[in-house]
């Protein structure tokens, strides 16, 4: 392949259909980290030094050091995610000349499905049920043990009524939810109206809700907002679901809340770090269900995300407008 072709570096192997497309590209030289292990810091720094475009994933820390290491030819960083808290946008803005692409819209349904899955797993105590099966049934059918709860007549709280928050609420309504409240930086009447959702303060949401779903982005305002004070304000029967970003929850305070019965159950698709060690107290806790960040993990969604990231990268390399661009 001609050395004159611009270099597109991809930090991870893509799902099958998107990977086939990537390998068939002829207008760029594709270089890719295909190991099952995450790309090393050294490899990443070397890659940005020669790449015209970079496709990265959320576990790649694109900080000031990486941006400083970029060669003058680097024109675009394209992340295969809707969140971009792993990218130092301030450093990117100060550097100038590099655009940032992301993948909104395409993962809404898959992530909302996972949010509902976790809520149901928590409410019906699926973790305990699976453990009972694993030890041989626990004595057989019982009318009084292993009882969970239903969503009928309950209040759902959505922290962040964006696309995923709306899709989650719409999915949970048919389970018998009678009231939806949401919090955020401002009311979203256009999104709330079809759901008959009511805008309340964060504190009000905590006090009212039987199920709390975190669907907001991670930023300076939301980092660590689920802390000791927040858990103390929640119902002792409340379920907390997080499919957004792990750092929105203070995990030490969550463990304390579960141990002290301040909330009933936490169901998490995201943690800090990812993955948590197998012997971590939250992993071992009977009232905490953890999945390994599978929110968008369907064939359809991961291929759509990867293809959008490729589209963004190719557009950026060619000096064209990105399909989905972050305003820096």
Short mmCIF file of C-alpha atoms in Angstrom, two decimals:
data_model
loop_
_atom_site.label_atom_id
_atom_site.label_comp_id
_atom_site.label_asym_id
_atom_site.label_seq_id
_atom_site.Cartn_x
_atom_site.Cartn_y
_atom_site.Cartn_z
CA UNK A 1 0.00 0.00 0.00
CA UNK A 2 1.30 3.41 -0.92
CA UNK A 3 2.97 5.34 1.86
CA UNK A 4 1.28 8.46 0.47
CA UNK A 5 -2.09 7.33 1.73
CA UNK A 6 -3.25 8.97 4.97
CA UNK A 7 -3.01 6.72 7.99
CA UNK A 8 -6.11 5.73 9.95
CA UNK A 9 -5.20 4.12 13.26
CA UNK A 10 -7.85 2.10 15.11
CA UNK A 11 -7.14 1.20 18.73
CA UNK A 12 -9.36 -1.89 18.93
CA UNK A 13 -10.77 -4.65 16.77
CA UNK A 14 -14.29 -3.79 15.56
CA UNK A 15 -17.35 -6.05 15.37
CA UNK A 16 -17.42 -8.31 12.32
CA UNK A 17 -19.34 -6.26 9.75
CA UNK A 18 -17.60 -2.99 10.58
CA UNK A 19 -14.24 -4.78 10.67
CA UNK A 20 -14.84 -6.11 7.16
CA UNK A 21 -15.60 -2.60 5.95
CA UNK A 22 -12.49 -1.24 7.67
CA UNK A 23 -10.25 -3.85 6.06
CA UNK A 24 -11.72 -3.10 2.63
CA UNK A 25 -10.89 0.61 2.73
CA UNK A 26 -8.59 1.68 -0.10
CA UNK A 27 -8.36 5.45 0.36
CA UNK A 28 -6.48 5.22 3.67
CA UNK A 29 -3.77 3.03 5.14
CA UNK A 30 -5.41 1.21 8.03
CA UNK A 31 -3.27 0.39 11.03
CA UNK A 32 -4.96 -1.34 13.92
CA UNK A 33 -4.37 -2.73 17.38
CA UNK A 34 -6.10 -6.12 17.18
CA UNK A 35 -4.92 -7.76 20.38
CA UNK A 36 -7.54 -8.81 22.93
CA UNK A 37 -5.61 -6.67 25.41
CA UNK A 38 -6.20 -2.94 25.59
CA UNK A 39 -3.68 -0.87 23.66
CA UNK A 40 -0.76 0.20 25.82
CA UNK A 41 0.04 3.81 26.57
CA UNK A 42 3.28 3.58 24.61
CA UNK A 43 1.53 2.15 21.57
CA UNK A 44 -1.13 4.86 21.70
CA UNK A 45 1.43 7.65 21.92
CA UNK A 46 3.34 6.19 18.99
CA UNK A 47 0.16 5.80 16.95
CA UNK A 48 -0.96 9.43 17.21
CA UNK A 49 2.49 10.54 16.13
CA UNK A 50 1.94 9.14 12.63
CA UNK A 51 -1.84 8.95 12.24
CA UNK A 52 -3.98 11.31 10.18
CA UNK A 53 -7.07 9.96 11.92
CA UNK A 54 -7.61 8.03 15.16
CA UNK A 55 -10.54 5.78 16.02
CA UNK A 56 -10.58 5.12 19.76
CA UNK A 57 -12.81 3.57 22.42
CA UNK A 58 -13.84 4.78 25.86
CA UNK A 59 -11.07 2.89 27.67
CA UNK A 60 -8.45 4.89 25.73
CA UNK A 61 -7.42 7.93 27.74
CA UNK A 62 -7.03 10.74 25.23
CA UNK A 63 -5.48 13.35 27.51
CA UNK A 64 -3.13 16.29 27.05
CA UNK A 65 -0.10 13.99 26.72
CA UNK A 66 -1.68 12.07 23.84
CA UNK A 67 -2.77 15.27 22.12
CA UNK A 68 0.69 16.79 22.55
CA UNK A 69 2.19 13.63 21.01
CA UNK A 70 0.02 14.00 17.93
CA UNK A 71 1.85 14.76 14.73
CA UNK A 72 0.87 17.85 12.73
CA UNK A 73 -0.97 15.61 10.29
CA UNK A 74 -3.57 14.38 12.84
CA UNK A 75 -6.90 15.91 11.83
CA UNK A 76 -9.56 13.87 13.62
CA UNK A 77 -10.17 11.77 16.71
CA UNK A 78 -13.26 9.59 16.38
CA UNK A 79 -14.50 7.80 19.49
CA UNK A 80 -16.76 4.74 19.26
CA UNK A 81 -19.01 6.02 22.04
CA UNK A 82 -21.65 8.63 22.74
CA UNK A 83 -19.83 9.77 25.86
CA UNK A 84 -16.45 11.46 25.50
CA UNK A 85 -15.37 12.02 29.09
CA UNK A 86 -12.23 10.00 28.29
CA UNK A 87 -11.14 12.79 25.94
CA UNK A 88 -9.63 15.99 27.32
CA UNK A 89 -11.72 18.37 25.22
CA UNK A 90 -10.04 21.37 26.79
CA UNK A 91 -6.61 20.20 25.65
CA UNK A 92 -8.05 19.33 22.25
CA UNK A 93 -9.55 22.80 21.89
CA UNK A 94 -6.32 24.50 22.92
CA UNK A 95 -4.31 22.41 20.47
CA UNK A 96 -6.50 23.39 17.54
CA UNK A 97 -6.81 21.70 14.17
CA UNK A 98 -8.18 18.37 15.45
CA UNK A 99 -11.90 17.61 15.29
CA UNK A 100 -13.67 15.17 17.61
CA UNK A 101 -16.33 12.75 16.41
CA UNK A 102 -18.66 10.63 18.51
CA UNK A 103 -21.57 8.20 18.00
CA UNK A 104 -24.88 9.58 19.32
CA UNK A 105 -28.37 8.20 18.54
CA UNK A 106 -27.30 4.73 17.38
CA UNK A 107 -26.98 3.18 20.86
CA UNK A 108 -30.16 4.53 22.44
CA UNK A 109 -32.30 1.41 22.12
CA UNK A 110 -29.65 -1.07 23.21
CA UNK A 111 -28.68 0.96 26.28
CA UNK A 112 -32.32 1.54 27.26
CA UNK A 113 -32.93 -2.21 26.95
CA UNK A 114 -30.01 -2.88 29.30
CA UNK A 115 -31.30 -0.30 31.78
CA UNK A 116 -34.67 -2.06 31.91
CA UNK A 117 -32.93 -5.43 32.18
CA UNK A 118 -30.97 -4.27 35.22
CA UNK A 119 -34.04 -2.73 36.84
CA UNK A 120 -35.93 -6.01 36.46
CA UNK A 121 -32.98 -8.05 37.70
CA UNK A 122 -32.79 -5.89 40.82
CA UNK A 123 -36.52 -5.84 41.49
CA UNK A 124 -36.93 -9.60 41.09
CA UNK A 125 -33.71 -10.45 42.94
CA UNK A 126 -32.29 -12.34 39.98
CA UNK A 127 -28.76 -12.41 41.40
CA UNK A 128 -29.95 -14.36 44.44
CA UNK A 129 -32.15 -16.58 42.27
CA UNK A 130 -29.24 -17.56 40.03
CA UNK A 131 -27.09 -18.27 43.07
CA UNK A 132 -29.86 -20.48 44.43
CA UNK A 133 -29.92 -22.47 41.19
CA UNK A 134 -26.13 -22.79 41.25
CA UNK A 135 -26.22 -24.50 44.66
CA UNK A 136 -28.93 -26.94 43.68
CA UNK A 137 -32.24 -25.22 44.24
CA UNK A 138 -32.13 -24.13 47.88
CA UNK A 139 -34.81 -26.53 49.09
CA UNK A 140 -37.35 -26.15 46.29
CA UNK A 141 -40.36 -23.91 45.72
CA UNK A 142 -41.22 -21.52 48.53
CA UNK A 143 -44.07 -19.05 49.02
CA UNK A 144 -42.09 -16.89 51.42
CA UNK A 145 -38.45 -16.71 50.31
CA UNK A 146 -36.73 -14.99 47.42
CA UNK A 147 -39.52 -12.47 47.00
CA UNK A 148 -38.90 -9.41 44.87
CA UNK A 149 -41.09 -6.46 43.97
CA UNK A 150 -43.17 -5.28 41.01
CA UNK A 151 -43.18 -1.94 39.22
CA UNK A 152 -46.97 -1.66 39.45
CA UNK A 153 -47.97 1.64 41.00
CA UNK A 154 -44.36 2.77 41.43
CA UNK A 155 -42.58 6.06 40.72
CA UNK A 156 -39.72 6.08 38.23
CA UNK A 157 -36.99 8.69 38.52
CA UNK A 158 -34.83 9.46 35.47
CA UNK A 159 -31.65 11.43 36.08
CA UNK A 160 -31.06 13.01 32.68
CA UNK A 161 -34.01 12.95 30.28
CA UNK A 162 -32.00 12.65 27.09
CA UNK A 163 -32.51 10.10 24.35
CA UNK A 164 -31.61 7.13 26.55
CA UNK A 165 -33.59 8.47 29.50
CA UNK A 166 -36.70 8.89 27.34
CA UNK A 167 -36.32 5.43 25.79
CA UNK A 168 -35.89 3.88 29.23
CA UNK A 169 -39.00 5.58 30.60
CA UNK A 170 -41.06 4.55 27.57
CA UNK A 171 -40.03 0.93 28.06
CA UNK A 172 -40.84 0.91 31.78
CA UNK A 173 -44.25 2.56 31.54
CA UNK A 174 -46.05 -0.63 30.39
CA UNK A 175 -44.88 -2.40 33.55
CA UNK A 176 -47.38 -0.35 35.53
CA UNK A 177 -45.33 2.72 36.44
CA UNK A 178 -47.82 5.40 37.49
CA UNK A 179 -45.54 8.43 37.85
CA UNK A 180 -42.34 9.55 36.15
CA UNK A 181 -40.14 12.31 37.51
CA UNK A 182 -36.89 13.54 36.05
CA UNK A 183 -34.06 15.87 36.98
CA UNK A 184 -31.44 17.68 34.98
CA UNK A 185 -29.93 21.06 34.32
CA UNK A 186 -33.24 22.35 32.95
CA UNK A 187 -36.78 21.16 32.13
CA UNK A 188 -37.16 19.24 28.87
CA UNK A 189 -40.84 19.80 28.16
CA UNK A 190 -40.66 18.53 24.59
CA UNK A 191 -39.36 15.18 25.79
CA UNK A 192 -41.32 15.03 29.03
CA UNK A 193 -44.76 15.71 27.58
CA UNK A 194 -45.27 12.38 25.73
CA UNK A 195 -44.24 10.53 28.91
CA UNK A 196 -46.25 12.75 31.25
CA UNK A 197 -42.97 13.16 33.15
CA UNK A 198 -42.57 15.86 35.79
CA UNK A 199 -39.45 17.98 36.28
CA UNK A 200 -38.22 18.00 39.88
CA UNK A 201 -35.03 18.83 41.72
CA UNK A 202 -32.42 16.12 42.12
CA UNK A 203 -33.22 16.00 45.83
CA UNK A 204 -36.93 15.71 45.08
CA UNK A 205 -36.33 12.87 42.65
CA UNK A 206 -34.35 10.95 45.26
CA UNK A 207 -37.12 11.26 47.84
CA UNK A 208 -39.97 10.34 45.48
CA UNK A 209 -38.60 7.55 43.33
CA UNK A 210 -38.92 3.80 43.78
CA UNK A 211 -36.62 3.15 40.81
CA UNK A 212 -33.84 5.62 39.97
CA UNK A 213 -32.18 5.29 36.56
CA UNK A 214 -29.00 7.25 35.87
CA UNK A 215 -29.03 8.30 32.21
CA UNK A 216 -27.00 11.51 32.33
CA UNK A 217 -23.51 12.23 30.97
CA UNK A 218 -20.48 12.36 33.24
CA UNK A 219 -19.24 15.90 33.70
CA UNK A 220 -18.13 18.26 36.46
CA UNK A 221 -21.72 18.68 37.64
CA UNK A 222 -22.61 14.97 37.78
CA UNK A 223 -19.35 13.40 38.98
CA UNK A 224 -19.96 11.74 42.35
CA UNK A 225 -23.49 13.14 42.81
CA UNK A 226 -24.68 9.80 44.11
CA UNK A 227 -22.91 10.03 47.45
CA UNK A 228 -23.67 9.45 51.12
CA UNK A 229 -26.04 12.41 51.23
CA UNK A 230 -27.93 11.26 48.14
CA UNK A 231 -28.36 7.70 49.39
CA UNK A 232 -29.62 8.98 52.74
CA UNK A 233 -32.36 10.88 50.90
CA UNK A 234 -33.58 7.83 48.95
CA UNK A 235 -36.26 5.36 49.99
CA UNK A 236 -34.93 2.30 51.79
CA UNK A 237 -36.85 0.21 49.23
CA UNK A 238 -35.41 2.08 46.24
CA UNK A 239 -33.54 0.48 43.33
CA UNK A 240 -30.65 2.36 41.71
CA UNK A 241 -29.68 1.57 38.11
CA UNK A 242 -26.62 3.03 36.38
CA UNK A 243 -25.94 2.53 32.67
CA UNK A 244 -24.26 5.93 32.19
CA UNK A 245 -20.76 6.26 33.69
CA UNK A 246 -19.34 4.68 36.83
CA UNK A 247 -17.88 7.89 38.27
CA UNK A 248 -21.36 9.39 38.72
CA UNK A 249 -21.59 7.15 41.79
CA UNK A 250 -19.27 7.32 44.78
CA UNK A 251 -18.74 3.57 45.11
CA UNK A 252 -17.50 3.67 48.71
CA UNK A 253 -20.65 5.54 49.72
CA UNK A 254 -22.77 3.09 47.71
CA UNK A 255 -21.27 0.13 49.55
CA UNK A 256 -21.96 1.83 52.87
CA UNK A 257 -25.54 2.54 51.80
CA UNK A 258 -26.14 -1.08 50.82
CA UNK A 259 -24.57 -2.38 54.02
CA UNK A 260 -26.77 -0.07 56.10
CA UNK A 261 -29.96 -0.68 54.18
CA UNK A 262 -30.32 2.90 52.95
CA UNK A 263 -31.40 1.54 49.55
CA UNK A 264 -32.58 -1.91 48.56
CA UNK A 265 -30.43 -2.72 45.53
CA UNK A 266 -27.96 -1.26 43.06
CA UNK A 267 -27.73 -2.56 39.50
CA UNK A 268 -24.70 -1.34 37.56
CA UNK A 269 -23.47 -1.70 34.00
CA UNK A 270 -20.64 0.77 34.64
CA UNK A 271 -18.08 0.96 37.44
CA UNK A 272 -14.71 2.48 38.36
CA UNK A 273 -12.53 0.76 37.31
CA UNK A 274 -13.88 -1.52 34.62
CA UNK A 275 -13.91 -4.32 35.34
CA UNK A 276 -14.03 -4.38 39.13
CA UNK A 277 -11.88 -7.12 40.69
CA UNK A 278 -13.85 -10.30 41.28
CA UNK A 279 -13.41 -10.00 45.04
CA UNK A 280 -14.53 -6.36 45.22
CA UNK A 281 -17.15 -5.84 47.98
CA UNK A 282 -19.71 -4.55 45.48
CA UNK A 283 -19.26 -7.59 43.25
CA UNK A 284 -19.73 -9.85 46.27
CA UNK A 285 -22.63 -7.91 47.77
CA UNK A 286 -25.98 -9.75 47.66
CA UNK A 287 -27.82 -6.51 46.90
CA UNK A 288 -25.63 -5.34 44.03
CA UNK A 289 -25.90 -6.66 40.49
CA UNK A 290 -23.06 -5.80 38.11
CA UNK A 291 -22.75 -6.34 34.37
CA UNK A 292 -19.50 -5.82 32.40
CA UNK A 293 -20.51 -2.66 30.51
CA UNK A 294 -22.76 -4.36 27.96
CA UNK A 295 -25.17 -1.43 27.54
CA UNK A 296 -24.60 -1.10 23.79
CA UNK A 297 -23.38 -4.67 23.26
CA UNK A 298 -25.61 -5.92 20.46
CA UNK A 299 -24.49 -6.85 16.97
CA UNK A 300 -26.70 -4.17 15.50
CA UNK A 301 -25.61 -1.35 17.77
CA UNK A 302 -21.88 -2.01 18.00
CA UNK A 303 -21.66 -2.30 14.21
CA UNK A 304 -23.64 0.92 13.80
CA UNK A 305 -21.40 2.71 16.31
CA UNK A 306 -18.25 1.46 14.60
CA UNK A 307 -19.47 2.43 11.14
CA UNK A 308 -20.37 5.92 12.34
CA UNK A 309 -16.92 6.23 13.90
CA UNK A 310 -15.34 5.20 10.58
CA UNK A 311 -17.52 7.74 8.76
CA UNK A 312 -16.40 10.47 11.15
CA UNK A 313 -12.74 9.52 10.81
CA UNK A 314 -12.78 9.42 7.01
CA UNK A 315 -14.60 12.76 6.81
CA UNK A 316 -12.11 14.35 9.19
CA UNK A 317 -9.12 13.02 7.27
CA UNK A 318 -10.55 14.47 4.05
CA UNK A 319 -11.29 17.82 5.67
CA UNK A 320 -15.04 17.30 5.38
CA UNK A 321 -17.78 17.93 7.94
CA UNK A 322 -18.12 15.07 10.42
CA UNK A 323 -21.42 13.17 10.55
CA UNK A 324 -21.48 13.57 14.33
CA UNK A 325 -19.12 16.22 15.68
CA UNK A 326 -18.48 17.41 19.21
CA UNK A 327 -18.45 21.21 19.46
CA UNK A 328 -15.18 22.09 21.18
#
